[in-house]
CSV table of C-alpha atoms in Angstrom, one decimal:
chain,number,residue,atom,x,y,z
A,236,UNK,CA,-17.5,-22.4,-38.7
A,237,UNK,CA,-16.3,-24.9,-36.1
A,238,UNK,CA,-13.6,-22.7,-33.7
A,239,UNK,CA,-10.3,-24.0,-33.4
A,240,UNK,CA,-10.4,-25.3,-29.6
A,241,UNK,CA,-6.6,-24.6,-29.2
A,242,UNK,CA,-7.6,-21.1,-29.8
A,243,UNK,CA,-5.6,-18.1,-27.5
A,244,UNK,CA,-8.4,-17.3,-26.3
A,245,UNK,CA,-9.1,-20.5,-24.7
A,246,UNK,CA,-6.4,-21.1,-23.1
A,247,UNK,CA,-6.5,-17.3,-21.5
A,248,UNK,CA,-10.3,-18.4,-20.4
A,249,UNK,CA,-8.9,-21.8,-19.0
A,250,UNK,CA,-5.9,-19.9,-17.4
A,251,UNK,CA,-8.8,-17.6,-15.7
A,252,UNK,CA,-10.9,-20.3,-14.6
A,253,UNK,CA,-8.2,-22.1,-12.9
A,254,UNK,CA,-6.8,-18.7,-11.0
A,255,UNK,CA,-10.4,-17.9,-10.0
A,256,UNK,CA,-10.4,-22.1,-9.1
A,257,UNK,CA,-7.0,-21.8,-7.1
A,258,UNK,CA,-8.2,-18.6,-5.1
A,259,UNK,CA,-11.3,-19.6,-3.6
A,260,UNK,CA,-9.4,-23.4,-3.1
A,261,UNK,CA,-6.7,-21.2,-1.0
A,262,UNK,CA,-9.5,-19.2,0.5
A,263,UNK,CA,-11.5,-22.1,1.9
A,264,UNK,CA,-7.9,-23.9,3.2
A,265,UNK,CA,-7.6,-20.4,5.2
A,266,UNK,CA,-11.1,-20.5,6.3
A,267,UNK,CA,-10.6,-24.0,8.2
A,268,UNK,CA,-7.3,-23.0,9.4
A,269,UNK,CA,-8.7,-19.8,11.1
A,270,UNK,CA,-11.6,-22.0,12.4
A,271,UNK,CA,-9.5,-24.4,14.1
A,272,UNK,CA,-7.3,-21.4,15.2
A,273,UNK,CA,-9.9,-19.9,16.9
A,274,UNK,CA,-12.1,-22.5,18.3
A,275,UNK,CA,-9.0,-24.4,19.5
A,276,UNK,CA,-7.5,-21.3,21.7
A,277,UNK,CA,-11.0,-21.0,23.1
A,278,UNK,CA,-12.0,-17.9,21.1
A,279,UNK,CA,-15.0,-16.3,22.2
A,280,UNK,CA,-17.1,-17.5,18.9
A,281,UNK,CA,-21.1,-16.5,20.3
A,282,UNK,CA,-22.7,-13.5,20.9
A,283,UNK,CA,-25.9,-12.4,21.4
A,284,UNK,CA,-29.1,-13.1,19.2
A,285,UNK,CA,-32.3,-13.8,19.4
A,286,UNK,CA,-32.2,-15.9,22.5
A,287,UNK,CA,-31.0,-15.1,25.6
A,288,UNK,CA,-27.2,-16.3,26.9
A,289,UNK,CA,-26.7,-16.1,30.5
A,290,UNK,CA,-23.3,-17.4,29.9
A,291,UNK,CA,-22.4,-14.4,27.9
A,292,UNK,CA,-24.1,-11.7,30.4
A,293,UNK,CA,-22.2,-13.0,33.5
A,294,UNK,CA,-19.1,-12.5,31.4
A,295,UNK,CA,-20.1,-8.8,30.7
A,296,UNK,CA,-21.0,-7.9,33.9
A,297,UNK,CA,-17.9,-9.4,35.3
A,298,UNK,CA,-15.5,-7.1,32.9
B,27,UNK,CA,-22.5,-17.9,-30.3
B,28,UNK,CA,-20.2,-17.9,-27.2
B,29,UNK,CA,-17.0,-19.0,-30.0
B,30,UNK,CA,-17.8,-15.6,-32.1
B,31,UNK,CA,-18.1,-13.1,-29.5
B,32,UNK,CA,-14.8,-14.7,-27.9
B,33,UNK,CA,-13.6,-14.0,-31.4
B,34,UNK,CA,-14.8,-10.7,-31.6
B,35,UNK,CA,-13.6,-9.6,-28.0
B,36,UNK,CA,-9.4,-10.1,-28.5
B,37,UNK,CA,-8.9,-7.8,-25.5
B,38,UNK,CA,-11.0,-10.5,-23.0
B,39,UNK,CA,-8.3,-10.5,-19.6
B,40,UNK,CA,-6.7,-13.1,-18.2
B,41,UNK,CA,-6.0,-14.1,-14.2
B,42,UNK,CA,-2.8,-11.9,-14.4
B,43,UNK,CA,-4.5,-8.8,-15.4
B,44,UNK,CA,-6.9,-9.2,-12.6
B,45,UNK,CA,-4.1,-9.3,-10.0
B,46,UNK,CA,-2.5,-6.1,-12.2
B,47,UNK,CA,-5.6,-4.3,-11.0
B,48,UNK,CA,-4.4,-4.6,-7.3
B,49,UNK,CA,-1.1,-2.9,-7.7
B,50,UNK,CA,1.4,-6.2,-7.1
B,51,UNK,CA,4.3,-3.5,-6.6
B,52,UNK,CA,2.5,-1.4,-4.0
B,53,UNK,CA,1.1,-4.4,-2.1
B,54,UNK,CA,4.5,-5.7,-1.3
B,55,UNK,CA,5.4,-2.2,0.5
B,56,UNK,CA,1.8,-2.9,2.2
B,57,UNK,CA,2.4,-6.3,3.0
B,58,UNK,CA,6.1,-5.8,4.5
B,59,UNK,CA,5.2,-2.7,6.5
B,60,UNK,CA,2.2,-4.6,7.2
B,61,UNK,CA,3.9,-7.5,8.6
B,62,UNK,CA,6.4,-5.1,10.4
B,63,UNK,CA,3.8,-3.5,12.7
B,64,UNK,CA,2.3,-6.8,13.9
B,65,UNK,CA,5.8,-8.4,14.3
B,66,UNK,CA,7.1,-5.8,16.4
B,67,UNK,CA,3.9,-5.1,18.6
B,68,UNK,CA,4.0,-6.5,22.2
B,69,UNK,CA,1.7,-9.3,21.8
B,70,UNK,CA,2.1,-12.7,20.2
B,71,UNK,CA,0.1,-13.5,17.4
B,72,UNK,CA,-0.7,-17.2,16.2
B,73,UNK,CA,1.1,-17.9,13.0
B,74,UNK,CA,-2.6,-18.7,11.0
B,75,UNK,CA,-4.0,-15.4,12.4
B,76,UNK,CA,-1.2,-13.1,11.6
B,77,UNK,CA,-0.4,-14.9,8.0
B,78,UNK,CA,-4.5,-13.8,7.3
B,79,UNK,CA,-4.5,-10.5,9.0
B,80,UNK,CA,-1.7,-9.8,6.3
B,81,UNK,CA,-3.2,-11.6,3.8
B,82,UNK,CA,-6.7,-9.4,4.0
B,83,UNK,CA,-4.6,-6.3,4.3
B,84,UNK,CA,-2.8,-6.7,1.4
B,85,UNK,CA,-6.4,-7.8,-0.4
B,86,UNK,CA,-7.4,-4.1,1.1
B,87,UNK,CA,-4.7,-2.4,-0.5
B,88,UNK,CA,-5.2,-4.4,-3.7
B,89,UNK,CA,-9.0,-3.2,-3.8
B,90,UNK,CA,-8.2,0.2,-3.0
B,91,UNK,CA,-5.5,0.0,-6.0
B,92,UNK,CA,-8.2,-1.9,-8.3
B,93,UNK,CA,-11.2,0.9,-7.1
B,94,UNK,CA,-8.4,3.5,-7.9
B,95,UNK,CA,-7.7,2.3,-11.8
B,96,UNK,CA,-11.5,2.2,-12.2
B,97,UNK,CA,-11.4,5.7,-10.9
B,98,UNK,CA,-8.7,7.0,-12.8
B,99,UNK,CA,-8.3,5.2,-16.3
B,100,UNK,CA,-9.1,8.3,-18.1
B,101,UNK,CA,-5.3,10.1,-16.8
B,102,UNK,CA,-3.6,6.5,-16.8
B,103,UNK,CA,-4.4,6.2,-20.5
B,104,UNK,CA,-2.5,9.3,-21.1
B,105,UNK,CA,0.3,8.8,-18.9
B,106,UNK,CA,3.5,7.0,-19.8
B,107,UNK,CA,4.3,5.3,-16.5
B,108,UNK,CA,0.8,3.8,-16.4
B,109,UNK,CA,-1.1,3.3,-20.1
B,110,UNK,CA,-0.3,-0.2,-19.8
B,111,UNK,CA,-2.2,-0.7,-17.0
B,112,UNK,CA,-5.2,-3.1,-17.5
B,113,UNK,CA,-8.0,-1.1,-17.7
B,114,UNK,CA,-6.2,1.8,-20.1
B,115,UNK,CA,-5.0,-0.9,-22.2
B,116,UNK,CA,-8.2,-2.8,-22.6
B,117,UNK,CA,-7.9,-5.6,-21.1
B,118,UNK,CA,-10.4,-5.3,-18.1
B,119,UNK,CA,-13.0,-3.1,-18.8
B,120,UNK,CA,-13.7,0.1,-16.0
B,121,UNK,CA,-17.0,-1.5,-14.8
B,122,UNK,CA,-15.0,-4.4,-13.9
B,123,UNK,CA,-12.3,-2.9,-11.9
B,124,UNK,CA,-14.8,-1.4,-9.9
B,125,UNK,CA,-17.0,-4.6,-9.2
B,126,UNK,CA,-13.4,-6.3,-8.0
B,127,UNK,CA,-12.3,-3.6,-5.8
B,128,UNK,CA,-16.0,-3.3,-4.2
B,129,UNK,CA,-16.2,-7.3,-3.5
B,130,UNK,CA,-12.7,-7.1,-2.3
B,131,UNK,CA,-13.2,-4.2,0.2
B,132,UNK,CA,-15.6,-5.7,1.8
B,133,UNK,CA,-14.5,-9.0,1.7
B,134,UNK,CA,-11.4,-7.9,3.0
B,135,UNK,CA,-12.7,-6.0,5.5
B,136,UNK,CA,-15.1,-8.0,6.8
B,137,UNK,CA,-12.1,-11.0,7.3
B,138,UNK,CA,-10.1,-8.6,9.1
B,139,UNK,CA,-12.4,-8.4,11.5
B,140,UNK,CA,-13.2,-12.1,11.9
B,141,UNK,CA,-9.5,-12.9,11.8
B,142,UNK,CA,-7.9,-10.3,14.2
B,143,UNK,CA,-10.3,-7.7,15.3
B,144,UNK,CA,-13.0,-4.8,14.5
B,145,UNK,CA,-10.6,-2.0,15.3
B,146,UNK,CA,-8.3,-3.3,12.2
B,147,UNK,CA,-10.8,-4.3,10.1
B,148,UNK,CA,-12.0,-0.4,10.6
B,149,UNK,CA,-8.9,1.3,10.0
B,150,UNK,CA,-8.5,-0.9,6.6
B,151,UNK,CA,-11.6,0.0,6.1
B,152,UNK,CA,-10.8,3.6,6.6
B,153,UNK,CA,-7.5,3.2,4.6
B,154,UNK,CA,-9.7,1.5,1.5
B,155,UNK,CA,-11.6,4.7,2.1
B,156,UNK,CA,-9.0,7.1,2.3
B,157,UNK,CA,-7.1,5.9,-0.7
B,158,UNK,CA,-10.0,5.7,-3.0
B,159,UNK,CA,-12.2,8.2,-2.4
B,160,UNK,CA,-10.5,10.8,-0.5
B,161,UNK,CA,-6.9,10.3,-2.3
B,162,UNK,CA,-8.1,9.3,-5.9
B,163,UNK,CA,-11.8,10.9,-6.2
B,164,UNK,CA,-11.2,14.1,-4.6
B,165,UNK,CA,-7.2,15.5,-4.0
B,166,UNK,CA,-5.4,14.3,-6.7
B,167,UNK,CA,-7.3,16.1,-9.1
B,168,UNK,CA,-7.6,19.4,-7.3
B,169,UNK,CA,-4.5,20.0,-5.3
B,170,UNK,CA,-0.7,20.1,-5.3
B,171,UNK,CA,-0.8,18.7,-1.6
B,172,UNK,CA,-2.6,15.5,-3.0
B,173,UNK,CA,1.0,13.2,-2.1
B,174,UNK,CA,0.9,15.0,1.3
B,175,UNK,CA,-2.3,14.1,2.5
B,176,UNK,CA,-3.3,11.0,0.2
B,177,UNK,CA,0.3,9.5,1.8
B,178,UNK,CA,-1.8,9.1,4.6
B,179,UNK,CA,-3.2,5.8,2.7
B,180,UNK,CA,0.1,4.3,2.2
B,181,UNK,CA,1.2,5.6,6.1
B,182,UNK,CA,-1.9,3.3,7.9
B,183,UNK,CA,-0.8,-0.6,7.3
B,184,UNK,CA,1.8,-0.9,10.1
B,185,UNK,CA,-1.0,0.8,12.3
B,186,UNK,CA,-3.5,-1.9,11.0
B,187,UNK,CA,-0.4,-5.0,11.2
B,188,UNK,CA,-0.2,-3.5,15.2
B,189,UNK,CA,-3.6,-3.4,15.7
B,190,UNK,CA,-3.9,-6.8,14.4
B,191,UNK,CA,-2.1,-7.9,17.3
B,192,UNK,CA,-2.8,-5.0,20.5
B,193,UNK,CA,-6.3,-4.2,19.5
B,194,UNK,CA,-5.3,-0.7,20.2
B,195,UNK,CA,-3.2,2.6,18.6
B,196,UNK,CA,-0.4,3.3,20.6
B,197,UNK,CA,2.5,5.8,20.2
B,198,UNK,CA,4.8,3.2,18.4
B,199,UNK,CA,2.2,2.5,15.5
B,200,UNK,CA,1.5,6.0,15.4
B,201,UNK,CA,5.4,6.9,14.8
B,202,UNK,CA,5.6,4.2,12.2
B,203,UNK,CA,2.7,6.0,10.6
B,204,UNK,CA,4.1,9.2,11.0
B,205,UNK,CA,7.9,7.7,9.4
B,206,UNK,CA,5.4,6.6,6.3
B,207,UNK,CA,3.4,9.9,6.3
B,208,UNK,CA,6.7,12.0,5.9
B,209,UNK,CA,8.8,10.2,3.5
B,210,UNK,CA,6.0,9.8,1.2
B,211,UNK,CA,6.5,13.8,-0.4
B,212,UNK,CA,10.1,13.5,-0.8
B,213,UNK,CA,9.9,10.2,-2.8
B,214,UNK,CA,7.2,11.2,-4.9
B,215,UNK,CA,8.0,14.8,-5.6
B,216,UNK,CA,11.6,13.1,-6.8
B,217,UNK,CA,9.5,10.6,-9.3
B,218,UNK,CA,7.6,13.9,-10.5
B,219,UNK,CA,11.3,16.2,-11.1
B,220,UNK,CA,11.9,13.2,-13.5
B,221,UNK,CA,8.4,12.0,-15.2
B,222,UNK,CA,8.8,15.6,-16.8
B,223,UNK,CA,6.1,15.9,-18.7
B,224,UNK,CA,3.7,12.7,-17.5
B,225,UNK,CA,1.3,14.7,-15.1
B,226,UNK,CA,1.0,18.0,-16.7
B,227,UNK,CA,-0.3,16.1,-19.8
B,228,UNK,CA,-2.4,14.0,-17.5
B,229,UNK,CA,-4.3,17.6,-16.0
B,230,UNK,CA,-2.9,16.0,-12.7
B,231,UNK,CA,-1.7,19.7,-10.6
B,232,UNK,CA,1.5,17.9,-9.1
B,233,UNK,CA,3.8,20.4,-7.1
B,234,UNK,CA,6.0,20.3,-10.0
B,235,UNK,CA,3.2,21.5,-12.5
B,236,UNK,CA,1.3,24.0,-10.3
B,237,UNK,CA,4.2,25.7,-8.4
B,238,UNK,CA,7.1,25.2,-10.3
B,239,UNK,CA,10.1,22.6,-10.3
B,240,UNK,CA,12.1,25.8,-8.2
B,241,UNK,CA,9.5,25.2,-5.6
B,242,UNK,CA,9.2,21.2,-5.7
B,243,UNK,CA,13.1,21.1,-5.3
B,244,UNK,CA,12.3,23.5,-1.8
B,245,UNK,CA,9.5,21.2,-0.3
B,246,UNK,CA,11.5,17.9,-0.7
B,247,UNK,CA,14.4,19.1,1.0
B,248,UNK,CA,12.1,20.8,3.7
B,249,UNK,CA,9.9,17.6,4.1
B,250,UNK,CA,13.2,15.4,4.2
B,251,UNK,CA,14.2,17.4,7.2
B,252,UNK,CA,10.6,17.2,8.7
B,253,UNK,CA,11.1,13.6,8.3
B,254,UNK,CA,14.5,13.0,10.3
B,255,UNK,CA,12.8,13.8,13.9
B,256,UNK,CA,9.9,11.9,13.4
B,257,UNK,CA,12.1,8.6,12.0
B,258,UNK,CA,15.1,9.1,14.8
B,259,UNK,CA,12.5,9.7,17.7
B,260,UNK,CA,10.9,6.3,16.9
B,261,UNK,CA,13.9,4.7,18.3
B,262,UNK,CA,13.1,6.1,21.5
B,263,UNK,CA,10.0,4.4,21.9
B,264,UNK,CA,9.7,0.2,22.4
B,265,UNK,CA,9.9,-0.6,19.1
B,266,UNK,CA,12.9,1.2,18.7
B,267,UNK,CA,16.9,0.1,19.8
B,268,UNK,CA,20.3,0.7,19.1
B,269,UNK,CA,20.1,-1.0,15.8
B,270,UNK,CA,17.2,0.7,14.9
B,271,UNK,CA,18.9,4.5,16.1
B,272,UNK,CA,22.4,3.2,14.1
B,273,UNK,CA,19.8,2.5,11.0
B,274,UNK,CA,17.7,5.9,11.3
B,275,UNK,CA,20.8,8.1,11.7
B,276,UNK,CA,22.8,7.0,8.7
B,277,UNK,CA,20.0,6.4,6.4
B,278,UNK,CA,18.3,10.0,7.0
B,279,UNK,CA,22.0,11.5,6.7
B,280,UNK,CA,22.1,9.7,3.2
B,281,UNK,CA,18.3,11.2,2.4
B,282,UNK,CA,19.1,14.7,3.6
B,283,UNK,CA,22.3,14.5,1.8
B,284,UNK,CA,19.8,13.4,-1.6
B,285,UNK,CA,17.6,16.1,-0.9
B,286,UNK,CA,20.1,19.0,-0.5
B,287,UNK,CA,21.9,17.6,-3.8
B,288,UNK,CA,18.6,17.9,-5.3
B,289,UNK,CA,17.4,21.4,-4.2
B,290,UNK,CA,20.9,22.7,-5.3
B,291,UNK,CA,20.2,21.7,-8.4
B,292,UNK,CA,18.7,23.5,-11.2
B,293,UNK,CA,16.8,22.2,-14.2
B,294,UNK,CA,19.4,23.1,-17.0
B,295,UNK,CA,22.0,20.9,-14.8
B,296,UNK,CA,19.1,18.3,-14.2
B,297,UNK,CA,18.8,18.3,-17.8
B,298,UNK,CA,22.4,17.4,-18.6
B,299,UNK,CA,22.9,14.7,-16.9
B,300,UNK,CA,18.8,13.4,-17.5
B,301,UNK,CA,17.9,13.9,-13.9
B,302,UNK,CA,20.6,11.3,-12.3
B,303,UNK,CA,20.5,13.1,-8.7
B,304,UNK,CA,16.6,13.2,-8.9
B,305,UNK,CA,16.8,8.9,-10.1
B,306,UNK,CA,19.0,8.0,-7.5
B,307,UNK,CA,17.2,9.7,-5.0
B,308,UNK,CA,13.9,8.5,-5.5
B,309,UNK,CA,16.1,4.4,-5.4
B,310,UNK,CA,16.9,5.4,-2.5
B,311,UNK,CA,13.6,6.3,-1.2
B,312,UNK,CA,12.7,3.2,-1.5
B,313,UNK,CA,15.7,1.4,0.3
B,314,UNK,CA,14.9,3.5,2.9
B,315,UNK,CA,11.7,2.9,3.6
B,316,UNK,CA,12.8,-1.0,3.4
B,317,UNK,CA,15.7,-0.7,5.8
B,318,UNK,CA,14.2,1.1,8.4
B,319,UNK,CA,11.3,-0.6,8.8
B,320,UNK,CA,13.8,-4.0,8.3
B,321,UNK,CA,15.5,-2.5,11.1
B,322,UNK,CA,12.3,-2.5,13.7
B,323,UNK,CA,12.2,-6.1,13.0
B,324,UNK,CA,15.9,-6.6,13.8
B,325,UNK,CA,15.2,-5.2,17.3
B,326,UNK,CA,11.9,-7.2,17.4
B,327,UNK,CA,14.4,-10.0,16.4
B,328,UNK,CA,16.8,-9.6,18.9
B,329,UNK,CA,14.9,-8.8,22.2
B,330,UNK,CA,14.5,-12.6,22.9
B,331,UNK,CA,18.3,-12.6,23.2
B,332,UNK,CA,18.5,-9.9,25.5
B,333,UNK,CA,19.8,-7.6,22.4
B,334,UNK,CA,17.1,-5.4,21.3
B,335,UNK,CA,15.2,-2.6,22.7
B,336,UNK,CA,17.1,-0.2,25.3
């Protein structure tokens, strides 16, 4: 039995879809905005991994 | 296949139900209070940074709220105030409240931190903590004191809003904490004097079923008068003012008014007029939460003018 397309159901699924769509769309936006934020005040945006930073030791011994 | 179950499954939830499962009401008490703390702390805050440090706060206490109905739909289902929430009424199934307010924690959490700073992002943490596990899993069931201590939960967000912006605790957050912490009995014990019957059915030992109504009308006007100090003393710090002192004086003469109406009271005159002191009370609560904290901001407001502060 072929099921009506215009069904409730479907529009609640397509309503979903777009919220969850939307969200993450708003989510990345905020993302960028915090990046450019950050790495436009001159945020500390590093810290230490596998390799060594001078530039982030002389900082620490200088606090 | 798919167009059968769909069929079969009439209770599938839509995006609204989802947000239902983060407590939309509570989150704007969050969000304001929220907001409030950063706005009034000493340090600027970049417009992008604060609007997401509130943003993830407010995701926080969504979580904890979602984590919460999970926890809880068993005594939602039976009470009035709450049956229609999504997971009693069918329309989000338990496991999937939880997996939402376990992604959300930690997303929130974990964007708190990049966005402001770890000492935030640990007290939401704490808060997400405190509301679910501490609040929901363990006191609510098992004592009368559950409001007292779980208000803790709802007292942290203007610490978390002023750590967004210090990076530290400091007296100020902790007296808006403190003004949060010991309002929270009074209001709720009011709700409880008129949702009669709600949390005895429920098994939930509220003041009002394990002590008595006699004793619940006692503790509300004692914690209302615990409450003045703390709320006029925070006008002595720097986040508080003459506007702020004008605010905290009336508005905690009106509550200790409310509460001494209320503890004269008894229930065969609550009865007759179907609990219009207790109603009114519990409004006003609320308003006076809003105000005060409103009225932090206007001093935070009016120091660039040479008006706020002392």
């Amino acid at each position: 039995m072929a099921f009506p397309p215009e069904h409730e159901i479907h529009r609640r699924r397509l309503g979903r879809n777009v919220g969850v769509g939307v969200t993450l769309a708003l989510f990345i936006v905020l993302v960028f905005a915090l990046t450019v934020v950050k790495v436009t005040r001159g945020d500390p945006m590093q810290g230490f991994d596998h390799s060594v930073r001078p530039e982030l030791a002389i900082e620490e011994e200088g606090q | 296949m798919s167009d059968t179950r769909a069929f079969e499954a009439p209770g599938e939830a839509g995006f609204g139900d989802y947000v239902q499962l983060l407590k939309p009401r509570v989150m704007s008490l969050v969000v304001f209070t929220a907001l409030v703390g950063l706005l009034v702390a000493p340090v600027g805050v970049h417009p992008v940074i604060a609007f997401a440090s509130i943003l993830f706060i407010a995701l926080g206490a969504g979580a904890s709220g979602a984590l919460n109905m999970w926890w809880d739909a068993d005594i939602d289902a039976v009470m009035r105030r709450t049956k229609s929430r999504p997971v009693p009424s069918g329309k989000v199934e338990a496991g999937e409240a939880l997996a939402v307010g376990l992604a959300l924690s930690g997303l929130s959490v974990v964007m708190l931190g990049l966005a402001a700073n770890w000492l935030a992002a640990a007290l939401l943490a704490f808060t997400i903590f405190f509301y679910a596990v501490i609040y929901s899993m363990w006191l609510k069931r098992s004592t009368p004191q559950n409001i007292v201590i779980g208000g803790a939960a709802g007292a942290f967000p203007p610490m978390i809003g002023w750590a967004c912006a210090t990076g530290s605790v400091s007296v100020e957050s902790l007296l808006m904490f403190a003004l949060i912490f010991m309002w929270t009995p009074p209001h709720f014990w009011a709700l409880a004097l008129f949702m009669k019957d709600d949390y005895s059915n429920a098994g939930v030992p509220m003041l009002t079923v394990t002590h008595g109504r006699r004793s619940t009308r006692n503790h509300i006007l004692i914690y209302t008068i615990l409450l003045a100090p703390v709320a006029i003393g925070a006008a002595f710090t720097s986040i508080g003012g003459p506007v702020y002192l004008t605010a905290a004086l009336l508005l905690n003469a009106w509550f200790l008014i409310g509460a001494w109406r209320i503890w004269r009271r008894d229930e065969a005159v609550a009865e007759a007029d179907s609990y219009a002191t207790e109603k009114s009370v519990f409004r006003f609560s609320l308003y006076y939460l809003f105000l005060l904290f409103g009225a932090f901001l206007a001093e935070a407001a009016l120091k660039p003018y040479g008006l706020g502060g002392w």
